[in-house]
Short mmCIF file of C-alpha atoms in Angstrom, two decimals:
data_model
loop_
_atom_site.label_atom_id
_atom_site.label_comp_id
_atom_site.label_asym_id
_atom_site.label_seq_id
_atom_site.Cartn_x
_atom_site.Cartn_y
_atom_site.Cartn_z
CA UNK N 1 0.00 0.00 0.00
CA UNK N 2 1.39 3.31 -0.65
CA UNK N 3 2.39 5.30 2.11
CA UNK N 4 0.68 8.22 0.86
CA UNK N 5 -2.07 9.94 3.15
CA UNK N 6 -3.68 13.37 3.48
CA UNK N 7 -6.36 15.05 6.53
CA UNK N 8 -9.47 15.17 6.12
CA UNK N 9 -11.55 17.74 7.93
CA UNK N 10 -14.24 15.78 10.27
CA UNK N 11 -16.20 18.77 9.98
CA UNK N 12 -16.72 20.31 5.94
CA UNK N 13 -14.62 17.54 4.78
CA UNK N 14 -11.72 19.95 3.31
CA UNK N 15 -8.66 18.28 2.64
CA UNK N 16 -4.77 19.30 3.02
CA UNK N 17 -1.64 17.63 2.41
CA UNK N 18 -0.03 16.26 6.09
CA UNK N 19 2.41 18.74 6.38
CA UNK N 20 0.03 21.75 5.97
CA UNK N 21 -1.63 21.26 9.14
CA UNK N 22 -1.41 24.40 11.42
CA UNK N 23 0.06 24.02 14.78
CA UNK N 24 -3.02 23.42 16.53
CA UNK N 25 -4.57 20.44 14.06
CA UNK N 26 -7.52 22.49 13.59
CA UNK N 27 -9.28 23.39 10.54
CA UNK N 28 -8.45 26.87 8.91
CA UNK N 29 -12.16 27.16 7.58
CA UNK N 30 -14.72 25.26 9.99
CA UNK N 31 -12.18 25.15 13.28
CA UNK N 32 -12.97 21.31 13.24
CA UNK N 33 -10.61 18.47 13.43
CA UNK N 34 -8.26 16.29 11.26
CA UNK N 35 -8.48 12.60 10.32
CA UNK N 36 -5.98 10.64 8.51
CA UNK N 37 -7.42 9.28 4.66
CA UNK N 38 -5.28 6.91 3.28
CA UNK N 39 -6.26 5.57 -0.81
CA UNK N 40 -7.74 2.60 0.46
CA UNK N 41 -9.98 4.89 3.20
CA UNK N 42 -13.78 4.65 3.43
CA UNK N 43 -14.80 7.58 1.31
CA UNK N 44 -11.37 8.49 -0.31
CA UNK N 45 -12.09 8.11 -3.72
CA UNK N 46 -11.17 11.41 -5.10
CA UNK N 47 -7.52 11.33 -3.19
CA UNK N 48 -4.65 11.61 -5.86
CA UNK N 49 -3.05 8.29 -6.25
CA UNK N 50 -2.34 5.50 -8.02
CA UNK N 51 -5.51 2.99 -8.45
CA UNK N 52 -6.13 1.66 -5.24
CA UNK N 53 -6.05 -2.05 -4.84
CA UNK N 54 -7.59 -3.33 -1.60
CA UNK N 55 -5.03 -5.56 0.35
CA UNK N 56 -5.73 -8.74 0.53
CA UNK N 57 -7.21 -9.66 4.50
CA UNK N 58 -6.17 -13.07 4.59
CA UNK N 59 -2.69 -12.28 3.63
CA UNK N 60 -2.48 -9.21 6.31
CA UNK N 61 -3.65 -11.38 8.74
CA UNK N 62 -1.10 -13.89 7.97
CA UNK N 63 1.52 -10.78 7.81
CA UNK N 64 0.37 -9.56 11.15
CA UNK N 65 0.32 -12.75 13.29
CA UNK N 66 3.73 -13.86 11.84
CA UNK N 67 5.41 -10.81 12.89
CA UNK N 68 4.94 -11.85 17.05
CA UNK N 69 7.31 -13.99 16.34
CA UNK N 70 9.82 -11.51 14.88
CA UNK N 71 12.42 -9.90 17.22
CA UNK N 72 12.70 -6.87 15.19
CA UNK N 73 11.53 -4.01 17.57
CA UNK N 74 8.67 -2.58 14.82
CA UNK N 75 7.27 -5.91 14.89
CA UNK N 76 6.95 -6.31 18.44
CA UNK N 77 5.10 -3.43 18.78
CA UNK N 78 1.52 -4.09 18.94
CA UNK N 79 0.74 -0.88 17.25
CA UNK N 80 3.42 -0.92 14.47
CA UNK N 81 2.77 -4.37 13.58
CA UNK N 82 -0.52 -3.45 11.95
CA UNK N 83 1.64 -0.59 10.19
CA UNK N 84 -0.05 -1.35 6.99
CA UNK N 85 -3.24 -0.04 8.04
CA UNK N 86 -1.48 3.76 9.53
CA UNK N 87 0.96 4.54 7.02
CA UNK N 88 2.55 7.97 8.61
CA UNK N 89 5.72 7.56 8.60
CA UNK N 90 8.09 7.15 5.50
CA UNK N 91 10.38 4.91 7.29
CA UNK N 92 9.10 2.40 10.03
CA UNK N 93 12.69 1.50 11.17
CA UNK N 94 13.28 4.61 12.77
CA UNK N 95 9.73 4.65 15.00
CA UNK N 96 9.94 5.52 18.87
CA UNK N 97 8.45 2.54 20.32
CA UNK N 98 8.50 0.71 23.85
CA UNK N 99 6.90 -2.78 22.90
CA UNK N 100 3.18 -0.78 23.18
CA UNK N 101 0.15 -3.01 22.97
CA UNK N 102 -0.05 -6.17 22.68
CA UNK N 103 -2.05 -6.24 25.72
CA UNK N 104 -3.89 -9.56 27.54
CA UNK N 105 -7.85 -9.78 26.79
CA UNK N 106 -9.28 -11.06 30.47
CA UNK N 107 -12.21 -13.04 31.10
CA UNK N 108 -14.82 -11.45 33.64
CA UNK N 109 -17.13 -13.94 34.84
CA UNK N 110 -17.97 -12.69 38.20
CA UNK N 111 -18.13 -8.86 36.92
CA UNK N 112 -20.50 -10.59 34.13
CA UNK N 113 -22.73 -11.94 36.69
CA UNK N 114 -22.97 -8.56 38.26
CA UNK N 115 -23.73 -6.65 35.14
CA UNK N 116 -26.02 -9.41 33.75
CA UNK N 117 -24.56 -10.60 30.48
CA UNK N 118 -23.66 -14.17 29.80
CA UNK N 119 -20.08 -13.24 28.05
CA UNK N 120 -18.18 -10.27 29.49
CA UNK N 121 -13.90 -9.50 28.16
CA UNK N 122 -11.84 -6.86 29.51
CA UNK N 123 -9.11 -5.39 27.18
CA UNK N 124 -6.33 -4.05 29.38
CA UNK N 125 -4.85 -1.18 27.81
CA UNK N 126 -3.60 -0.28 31.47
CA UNK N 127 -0.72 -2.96 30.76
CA UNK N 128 0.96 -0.54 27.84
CA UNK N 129 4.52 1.03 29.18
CA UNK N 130 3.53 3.67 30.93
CA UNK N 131 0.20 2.09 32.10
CA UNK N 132 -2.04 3.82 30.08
CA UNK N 133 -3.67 3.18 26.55
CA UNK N 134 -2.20 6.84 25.80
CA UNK N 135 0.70 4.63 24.95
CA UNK N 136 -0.53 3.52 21.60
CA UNK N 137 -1.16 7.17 20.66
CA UNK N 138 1.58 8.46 21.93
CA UNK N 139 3.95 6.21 19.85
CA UNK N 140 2.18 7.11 16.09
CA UNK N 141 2.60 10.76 16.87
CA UNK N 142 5.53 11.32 18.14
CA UNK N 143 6.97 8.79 15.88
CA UNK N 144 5.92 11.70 13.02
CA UNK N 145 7.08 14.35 15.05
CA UNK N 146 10.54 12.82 14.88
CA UNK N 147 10.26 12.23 11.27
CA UNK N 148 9.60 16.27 10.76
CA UNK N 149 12.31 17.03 12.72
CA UNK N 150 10.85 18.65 16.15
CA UNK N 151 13.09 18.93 19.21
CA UNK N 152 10.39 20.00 21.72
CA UNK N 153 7.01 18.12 22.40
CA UNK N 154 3.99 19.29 24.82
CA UNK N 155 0.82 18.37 25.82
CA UNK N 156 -2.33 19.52 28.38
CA UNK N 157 -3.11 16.75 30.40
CA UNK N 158 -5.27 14.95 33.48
CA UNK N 159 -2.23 12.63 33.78
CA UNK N 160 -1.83 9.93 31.31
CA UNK N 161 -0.73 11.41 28.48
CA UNK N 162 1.51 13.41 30.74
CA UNK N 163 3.10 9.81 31.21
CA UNK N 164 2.94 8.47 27.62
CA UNK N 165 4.33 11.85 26.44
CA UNK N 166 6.99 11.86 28.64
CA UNK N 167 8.09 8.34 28.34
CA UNK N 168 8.06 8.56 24.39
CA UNK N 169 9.84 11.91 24.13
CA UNK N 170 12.70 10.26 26.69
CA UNK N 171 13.18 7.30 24.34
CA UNK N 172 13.69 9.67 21.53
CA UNK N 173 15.95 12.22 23.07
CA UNK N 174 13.56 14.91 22.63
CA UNK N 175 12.73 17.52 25.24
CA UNK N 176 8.63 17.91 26.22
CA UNK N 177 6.47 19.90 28.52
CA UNK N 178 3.62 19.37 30.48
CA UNK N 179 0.85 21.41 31.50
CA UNK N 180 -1.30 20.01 34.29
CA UNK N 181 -4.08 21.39 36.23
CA UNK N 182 -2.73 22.33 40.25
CA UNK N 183 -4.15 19.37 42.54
CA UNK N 184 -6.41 17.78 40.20
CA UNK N 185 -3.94 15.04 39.11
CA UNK N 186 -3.17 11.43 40.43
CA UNK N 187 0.23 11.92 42.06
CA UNK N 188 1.40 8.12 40.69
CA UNK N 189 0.90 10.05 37.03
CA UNK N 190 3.07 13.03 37.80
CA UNK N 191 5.81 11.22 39.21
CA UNK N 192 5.82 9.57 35.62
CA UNK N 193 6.24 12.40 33.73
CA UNK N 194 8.79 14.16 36.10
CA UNK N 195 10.85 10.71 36.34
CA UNK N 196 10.86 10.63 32.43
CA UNK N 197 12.46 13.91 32.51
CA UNK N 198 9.47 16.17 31.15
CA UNK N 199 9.96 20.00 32.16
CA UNK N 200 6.23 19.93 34.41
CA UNK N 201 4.14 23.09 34.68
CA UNK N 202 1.21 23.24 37.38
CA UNK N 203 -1.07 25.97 36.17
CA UNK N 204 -4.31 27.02 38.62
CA UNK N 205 -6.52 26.00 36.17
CA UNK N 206 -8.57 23.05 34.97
CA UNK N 207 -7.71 20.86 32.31
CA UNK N 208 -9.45 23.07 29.56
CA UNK N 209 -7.77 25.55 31.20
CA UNK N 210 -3.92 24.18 30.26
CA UNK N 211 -5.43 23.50 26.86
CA UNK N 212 -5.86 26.87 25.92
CA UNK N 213 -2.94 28.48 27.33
CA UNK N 214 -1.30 25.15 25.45
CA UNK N 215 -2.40 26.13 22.21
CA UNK N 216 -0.55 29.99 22.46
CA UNK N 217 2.39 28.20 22.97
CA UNK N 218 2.48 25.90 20.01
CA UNK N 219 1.60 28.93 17.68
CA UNK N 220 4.88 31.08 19.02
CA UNK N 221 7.55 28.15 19.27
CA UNK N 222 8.49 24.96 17.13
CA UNK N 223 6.20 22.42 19.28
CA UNK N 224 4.32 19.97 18.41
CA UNK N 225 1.46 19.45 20.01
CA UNK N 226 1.03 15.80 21.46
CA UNK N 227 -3.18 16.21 22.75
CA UNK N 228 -5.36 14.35 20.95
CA UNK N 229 -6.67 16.77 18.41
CA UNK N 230 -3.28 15.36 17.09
CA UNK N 231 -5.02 12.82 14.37
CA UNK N 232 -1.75 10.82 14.65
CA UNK N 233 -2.75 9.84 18.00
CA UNK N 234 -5.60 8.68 17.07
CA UNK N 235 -4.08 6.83 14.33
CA UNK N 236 -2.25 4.39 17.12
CA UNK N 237 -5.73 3.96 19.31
CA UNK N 238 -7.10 2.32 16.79
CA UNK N 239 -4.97 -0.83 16.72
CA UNK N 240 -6.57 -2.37 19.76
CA UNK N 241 -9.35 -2.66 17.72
CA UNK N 242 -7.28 -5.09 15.44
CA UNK N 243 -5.83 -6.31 17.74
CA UNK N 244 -8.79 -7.29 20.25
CA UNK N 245 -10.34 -9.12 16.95
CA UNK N 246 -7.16 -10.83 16.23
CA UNK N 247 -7.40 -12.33 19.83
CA UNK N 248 -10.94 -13.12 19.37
CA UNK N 249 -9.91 -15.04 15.76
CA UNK N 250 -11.77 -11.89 13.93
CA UNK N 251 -15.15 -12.99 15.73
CA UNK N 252 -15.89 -9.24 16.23
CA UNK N 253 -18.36 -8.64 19.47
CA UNK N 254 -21.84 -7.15 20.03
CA UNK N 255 -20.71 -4.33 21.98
CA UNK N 256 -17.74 -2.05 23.25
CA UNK N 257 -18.09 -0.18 26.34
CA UNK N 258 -15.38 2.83 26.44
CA UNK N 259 -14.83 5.36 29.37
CA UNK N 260 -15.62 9.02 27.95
CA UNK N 261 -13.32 11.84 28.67
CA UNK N 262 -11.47 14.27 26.21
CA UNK N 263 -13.57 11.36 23.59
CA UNK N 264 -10.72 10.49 21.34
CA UNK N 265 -9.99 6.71 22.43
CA UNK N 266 -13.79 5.93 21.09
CA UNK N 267 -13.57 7.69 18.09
CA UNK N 268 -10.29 6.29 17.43
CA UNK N 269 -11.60 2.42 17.86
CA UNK N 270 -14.77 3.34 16.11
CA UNK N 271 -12.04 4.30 13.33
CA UNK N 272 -10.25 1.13 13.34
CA UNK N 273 -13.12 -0.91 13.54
CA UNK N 274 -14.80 0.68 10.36
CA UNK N 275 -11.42 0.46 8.55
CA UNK N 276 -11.38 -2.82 8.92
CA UNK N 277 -15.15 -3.12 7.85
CA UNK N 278 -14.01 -1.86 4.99
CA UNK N 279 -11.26 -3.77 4.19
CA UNK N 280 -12.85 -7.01 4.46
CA UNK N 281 -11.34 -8.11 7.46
CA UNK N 282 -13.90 -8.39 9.75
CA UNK N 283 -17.73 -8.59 8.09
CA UNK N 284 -19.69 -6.31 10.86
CA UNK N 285 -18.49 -3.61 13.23
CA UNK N 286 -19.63 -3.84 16.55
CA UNK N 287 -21.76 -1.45 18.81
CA UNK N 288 -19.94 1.62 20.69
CA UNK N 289 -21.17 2.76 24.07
CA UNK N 290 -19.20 6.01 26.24
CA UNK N 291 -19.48 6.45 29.69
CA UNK N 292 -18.63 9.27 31.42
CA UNK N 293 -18.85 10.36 34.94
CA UNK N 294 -21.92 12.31 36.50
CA UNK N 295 -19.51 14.92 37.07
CA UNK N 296 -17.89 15.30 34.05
CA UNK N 297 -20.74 14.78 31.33
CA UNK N 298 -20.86 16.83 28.64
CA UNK N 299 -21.69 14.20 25.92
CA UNK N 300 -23.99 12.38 27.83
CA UNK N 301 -26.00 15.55 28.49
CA UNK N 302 -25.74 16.61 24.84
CA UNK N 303 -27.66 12.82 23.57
CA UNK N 304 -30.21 14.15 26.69
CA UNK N 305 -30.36 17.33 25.04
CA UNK N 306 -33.41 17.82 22.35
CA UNK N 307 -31.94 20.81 21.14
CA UNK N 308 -28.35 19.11 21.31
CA UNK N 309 -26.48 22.10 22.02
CA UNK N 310 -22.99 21.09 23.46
CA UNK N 311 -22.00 23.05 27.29
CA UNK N 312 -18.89 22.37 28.62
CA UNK N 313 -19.41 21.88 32.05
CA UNK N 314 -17.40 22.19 34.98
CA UNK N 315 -15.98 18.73 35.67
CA UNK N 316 -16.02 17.36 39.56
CA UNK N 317 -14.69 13.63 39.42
CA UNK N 318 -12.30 11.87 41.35
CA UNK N 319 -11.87 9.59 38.08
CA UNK N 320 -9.37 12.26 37.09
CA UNK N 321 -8.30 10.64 34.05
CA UNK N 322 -12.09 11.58 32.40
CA UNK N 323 -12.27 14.74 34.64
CA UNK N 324 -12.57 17.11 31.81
CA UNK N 325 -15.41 19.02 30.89
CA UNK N 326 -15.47 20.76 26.83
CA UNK N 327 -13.82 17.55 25.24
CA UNK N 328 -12.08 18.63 21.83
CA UNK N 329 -13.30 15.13 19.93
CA UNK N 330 -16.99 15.37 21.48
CA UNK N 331 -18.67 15.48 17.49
CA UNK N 332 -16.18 12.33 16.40
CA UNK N 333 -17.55 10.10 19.35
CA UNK N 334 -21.08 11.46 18.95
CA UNK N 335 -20.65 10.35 15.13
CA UNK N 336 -18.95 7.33 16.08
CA UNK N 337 -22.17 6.67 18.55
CA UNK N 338 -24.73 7.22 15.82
CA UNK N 339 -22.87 5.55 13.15
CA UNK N 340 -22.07 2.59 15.09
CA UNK N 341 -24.72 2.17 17.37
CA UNK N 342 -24.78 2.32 21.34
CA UNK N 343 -25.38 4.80 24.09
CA UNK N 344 -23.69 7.17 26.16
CA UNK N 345 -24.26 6.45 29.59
CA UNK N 346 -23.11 8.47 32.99
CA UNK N 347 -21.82 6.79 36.14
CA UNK N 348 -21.80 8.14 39.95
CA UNK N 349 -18.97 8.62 41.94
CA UNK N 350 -20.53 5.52 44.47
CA UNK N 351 -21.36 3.45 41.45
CA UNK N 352 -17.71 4.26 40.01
CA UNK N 353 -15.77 2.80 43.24
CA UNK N 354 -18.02 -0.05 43.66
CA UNK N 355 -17.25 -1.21 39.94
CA UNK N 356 -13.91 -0.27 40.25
CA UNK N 357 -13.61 -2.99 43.39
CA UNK N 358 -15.50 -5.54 41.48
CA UNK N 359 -12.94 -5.37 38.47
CA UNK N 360 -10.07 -6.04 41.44
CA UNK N 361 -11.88 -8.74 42.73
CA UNK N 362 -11.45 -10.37 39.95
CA UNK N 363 -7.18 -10.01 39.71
CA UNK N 364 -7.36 -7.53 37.33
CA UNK N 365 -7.82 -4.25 39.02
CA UNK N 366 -7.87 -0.50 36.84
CA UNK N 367 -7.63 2.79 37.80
CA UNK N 368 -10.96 4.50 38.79
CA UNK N 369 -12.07 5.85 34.90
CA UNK N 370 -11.48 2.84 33.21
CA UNK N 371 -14.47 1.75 35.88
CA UNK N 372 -16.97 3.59 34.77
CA UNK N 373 -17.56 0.91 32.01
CA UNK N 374 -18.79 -1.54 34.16
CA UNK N 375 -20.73 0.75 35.94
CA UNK N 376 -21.92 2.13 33.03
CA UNK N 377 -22.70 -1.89 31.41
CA UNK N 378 -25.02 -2.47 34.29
CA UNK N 379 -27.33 0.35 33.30
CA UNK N 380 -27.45 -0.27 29.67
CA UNK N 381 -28.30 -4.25 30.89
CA UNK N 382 -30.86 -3.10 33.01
CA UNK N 383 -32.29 -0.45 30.46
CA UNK N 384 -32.43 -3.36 27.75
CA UNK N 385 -30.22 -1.77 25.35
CA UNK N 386 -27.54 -4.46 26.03
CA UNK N 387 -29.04 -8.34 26.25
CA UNK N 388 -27.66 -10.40 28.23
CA UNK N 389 -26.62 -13.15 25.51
CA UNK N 390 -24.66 -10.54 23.75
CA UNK N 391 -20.87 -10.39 24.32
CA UNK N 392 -19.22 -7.46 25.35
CA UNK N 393 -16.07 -6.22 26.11
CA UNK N 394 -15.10 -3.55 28.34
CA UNK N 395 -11.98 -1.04 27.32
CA UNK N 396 -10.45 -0.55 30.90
CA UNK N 397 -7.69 2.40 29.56
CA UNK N 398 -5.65 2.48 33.06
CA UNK N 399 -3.69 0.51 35.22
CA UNK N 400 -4.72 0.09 38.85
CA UNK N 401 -1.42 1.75 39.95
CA UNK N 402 -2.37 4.80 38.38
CA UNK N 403 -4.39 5.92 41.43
CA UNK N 404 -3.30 4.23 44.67
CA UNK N 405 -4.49 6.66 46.95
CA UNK N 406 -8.50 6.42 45.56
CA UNK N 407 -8.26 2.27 46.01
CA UNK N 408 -6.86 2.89 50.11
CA UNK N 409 -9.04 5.82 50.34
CA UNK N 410 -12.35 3.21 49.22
CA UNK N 411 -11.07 0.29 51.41
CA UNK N 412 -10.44 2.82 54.12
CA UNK N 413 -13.94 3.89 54.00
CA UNK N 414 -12.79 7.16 53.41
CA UNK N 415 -13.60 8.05 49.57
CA UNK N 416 -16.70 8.84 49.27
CA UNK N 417 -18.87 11.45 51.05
CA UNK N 418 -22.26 10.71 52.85
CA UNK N 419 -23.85 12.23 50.26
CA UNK N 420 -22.54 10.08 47.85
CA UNK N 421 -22.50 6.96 49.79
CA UNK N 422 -26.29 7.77 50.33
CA UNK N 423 -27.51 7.07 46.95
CA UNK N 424 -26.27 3.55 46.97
CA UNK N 425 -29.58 1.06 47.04
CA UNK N 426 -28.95 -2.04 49.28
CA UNK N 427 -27.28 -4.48 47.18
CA UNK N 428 -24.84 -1.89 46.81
CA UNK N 429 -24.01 -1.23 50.43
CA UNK N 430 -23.85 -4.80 50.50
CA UNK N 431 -21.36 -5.11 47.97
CA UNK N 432 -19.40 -2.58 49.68
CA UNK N 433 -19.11 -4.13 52.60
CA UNK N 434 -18.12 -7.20 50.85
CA UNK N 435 -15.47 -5.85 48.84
CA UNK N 436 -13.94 -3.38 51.49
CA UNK N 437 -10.57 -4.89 52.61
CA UNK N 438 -9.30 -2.62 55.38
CA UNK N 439 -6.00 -3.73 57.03
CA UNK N 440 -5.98 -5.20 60.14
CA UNK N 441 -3.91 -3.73 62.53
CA UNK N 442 -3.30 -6.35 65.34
CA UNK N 443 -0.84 -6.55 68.51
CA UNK N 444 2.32 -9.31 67.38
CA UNK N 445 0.37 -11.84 69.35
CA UNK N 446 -0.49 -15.67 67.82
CA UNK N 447 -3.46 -15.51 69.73
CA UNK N 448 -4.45 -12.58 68.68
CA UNK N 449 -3.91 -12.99 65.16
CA UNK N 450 -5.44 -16.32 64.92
CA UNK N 451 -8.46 -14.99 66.81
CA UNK N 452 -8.66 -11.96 64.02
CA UNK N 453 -8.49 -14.45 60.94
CA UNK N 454 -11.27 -16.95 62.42
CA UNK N 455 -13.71 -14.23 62.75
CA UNK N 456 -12.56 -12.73 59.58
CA UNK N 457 -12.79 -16.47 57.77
CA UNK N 458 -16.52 -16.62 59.39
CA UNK N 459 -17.52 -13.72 57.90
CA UNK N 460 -15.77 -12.92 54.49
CA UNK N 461 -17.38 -15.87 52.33
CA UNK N 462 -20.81 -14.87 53.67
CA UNK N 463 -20.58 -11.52 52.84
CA UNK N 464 -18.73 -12.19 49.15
CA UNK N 465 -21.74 -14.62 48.47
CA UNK N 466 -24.53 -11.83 49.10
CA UNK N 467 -22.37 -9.59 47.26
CA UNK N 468 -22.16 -11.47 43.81
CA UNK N 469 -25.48 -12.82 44.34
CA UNK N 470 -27.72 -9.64 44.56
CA UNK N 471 -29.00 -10.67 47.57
CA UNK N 472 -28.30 -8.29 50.27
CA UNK N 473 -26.48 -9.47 53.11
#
């Protein structure tokens, strides 16, 4: 396939060459953003090229699953190992990569139970480098920004990208900034980015707040700008979609369930997935659905909205990776939603920590926004708009470590407020109580301790029964 590719405008469709993209990746005449059109894309029939011959799938497949094997270091990326289908970069050799993707596709039977479905998959993008799915992203576009010869890299972030950024921009020698919002940021993601070397900047601001004094920046200095409005990030977050059918031997699932917060990761999959519609490599795409948080819920309010009118609002979550409220890619997920089918879904803060302990009581364990999925999967069970014989796979996006404080905070009893605790029905409380593990704090006595782990034994498999059961204790 040619490497060739131009941007397409999401919004009036206008099309530029790849290296006439301003600084800020935003349209010149509608303000809207970029997607990467190969020859071969959906709709790209009027893009200058040779005639397009579609690859062949069976032979890419082939290609793609041989290449695990390799022990060149583009093949064992799980994002450049699908390089065929994101051809940005002229040569593939020279791509900044730390072995990205690739990640393990868990079964969930007890979280199944609890949400109601019969078949229930979690893909871990937590398990990338820097524990975040950021990573897949991050290596696409800053491989390009190598490529075009930039020696300084920034980004706005909640945390995770922070990371990525960092991380990537390390491994490449280059030097990157990050602009993060004062006290409103996981402290296990901004000793990332300082460890990595980045040059960190606390502004008293939110999120949206670093964005826009981001974007001055990149228009007065040679930076390139690593958020994802970037459409090469978006170009690596599609691959899990490949890759998650490649796992599943290209049976593709029913449904998707994706946390929602600056709304690039779901228009990104919803990219990947329709590419590979298109191509012949899968024969259906599957369903989308976004959760967000009650506090940060911009999209889900605009689908509420009969006069959908977008209002940023001013985001309150302690999931602070989706704490963000006037999401740049809001109109790619919402046309990802509509074209793919699905929902868009809020969670609670109570409802968030309760499936965020369910997922670790299963060994797998995410940070609190990758969560709201299951949370948000038991609503859109109990609404009807997911059945239970369909199978669905939640995107969890961080890794448990991401947040340590929130998960000793919950088992502390100390996370959530009254108020919020308050609006948890029974089972819930039950639950709760079920999954709570406080730790004991006991006199070095063997009498004492084996008198504390009897009473403990008595009780725990009582309490875990009621609490997968939904039967209150």
């Amino acid at each position: 396939m040619s490497a060739t590719h131009q941007l397409r405008c999401t919004n009036c469709n206008t099309r530029i060459a790849a290296e006439s993209a301003s600084s800020n990746f935003r349209c010149p005449e509608c303000s809207g953003l970029y997607e990467v059109i190969y020859p071969w894309s959906p709709g790209a029939s009027e893009m200058p090229a040779s005639p397009v011959r579609l690859p062949n799938p069976g032979g890419m497949r082939h290609l793609w699953q041989e290449r695990k094997t390799s022990t060149l270091p583009v093949d064992q990326s799980g994002v450049w190992r699908f390089r065929e289908l994101l051809p940005i970069v002229r040569n593939v050799d020279r791509v900044v990569t730390l072995f990205e993707g690739n990640t393990p596709l868990y079964e969930m039977p007890r979280c199944a139970e609890i949400a109601g479905v019969d078949w229930l998959l979690a893909k871990h993008q937590g398990m990338n480098p820097t524990g975040s799915f950021k990573d897949t992203g991050m290596t696409a576009a800053l491989s390009v920004a190598v490529e075009r010869g930039f020696q300084w890299v920034a980004c706005a972030s909640t945390g995770n990208t922070s990371a990525a950024m960092a991380a990537y921009a390390a491994r490449a020698g280059l030097r990157s900034i990050v602009f993060i919002p004062e006290g409103k940021i996981a402290w296990g993601k901004l000793s990332q980015s300082m460890d990595y070397g980045a040059m960190t900047v606390q502004l008293k601001t939110d999120f949206d707040g670093c964005v826009r004094l981001l974007l001055e920046l990149v228009k007065r200095f040679p930076i390139y700008l690593l958020n994802s409005v970037n459409p090469y990030r978006l170009e690596g977050q599609k691959t899990p979609a490949m890759e998650l059918c490649e796992q599943l031997e290209w049976q593709v699932p029913e449904h998707i369930v994706v946390p929602g917060g600056n709304l690039a990761n779901s228009s990104a999959l919803g990219k990947g997935f329709q590419e590979m519609k298109h191509l012949g490599l899968i024969a259906r795409v599957p369903k989308i659905s976004i959760i967000q948080a009650q506090g940060a819920n911009p999209l889900y309010r605009w689908f509420n909205d009969t006069n959908h009118e977008m209002l940023p609002v001013k985001a309150e979550t302690r999931a602070t990776a989706i704490r963000i409220g006037n999401p740049a890619s809001w109109k790619k997920a919402a046309r990802v939603i509509e074209e793919m089918g699905g929902w868009c879904e809020q969670a609670t803060e109570q409802e968030i920590a309760l499936a965020k302990a369910e997922i670790g009581a299963e060994g797998v364990g995410c940070e609190p926004a990758s969560a709201v999925t299951l949370a948000g999967l038991k609503k859109l069970v109990a609404q009807g708009r997911v059945h239970s014989g369909e199978r669905v796979v939640l995107i969890l996006t961080g890794h448990t470590l991401k947040d340590p404080q929130y998960t000793i905070d919950y088992h502390r009893g100390a996370l959530l407020t009254d108020a919020e605790a308050a609006g948890a029905t029974d089972l819930e409380r039950s639950r709760h109580e079920a999954l709570r593990k406080p730790p004991l704090v006991l006199e070095a006595d063997e009498a004492v301790v084996l008198k504390a782990l009897e009473e403990r034994m008595a009780t725990s498999d009582a309490s875990m029964a009621a609490a997968t059961s939904g039967t209150p204790a």
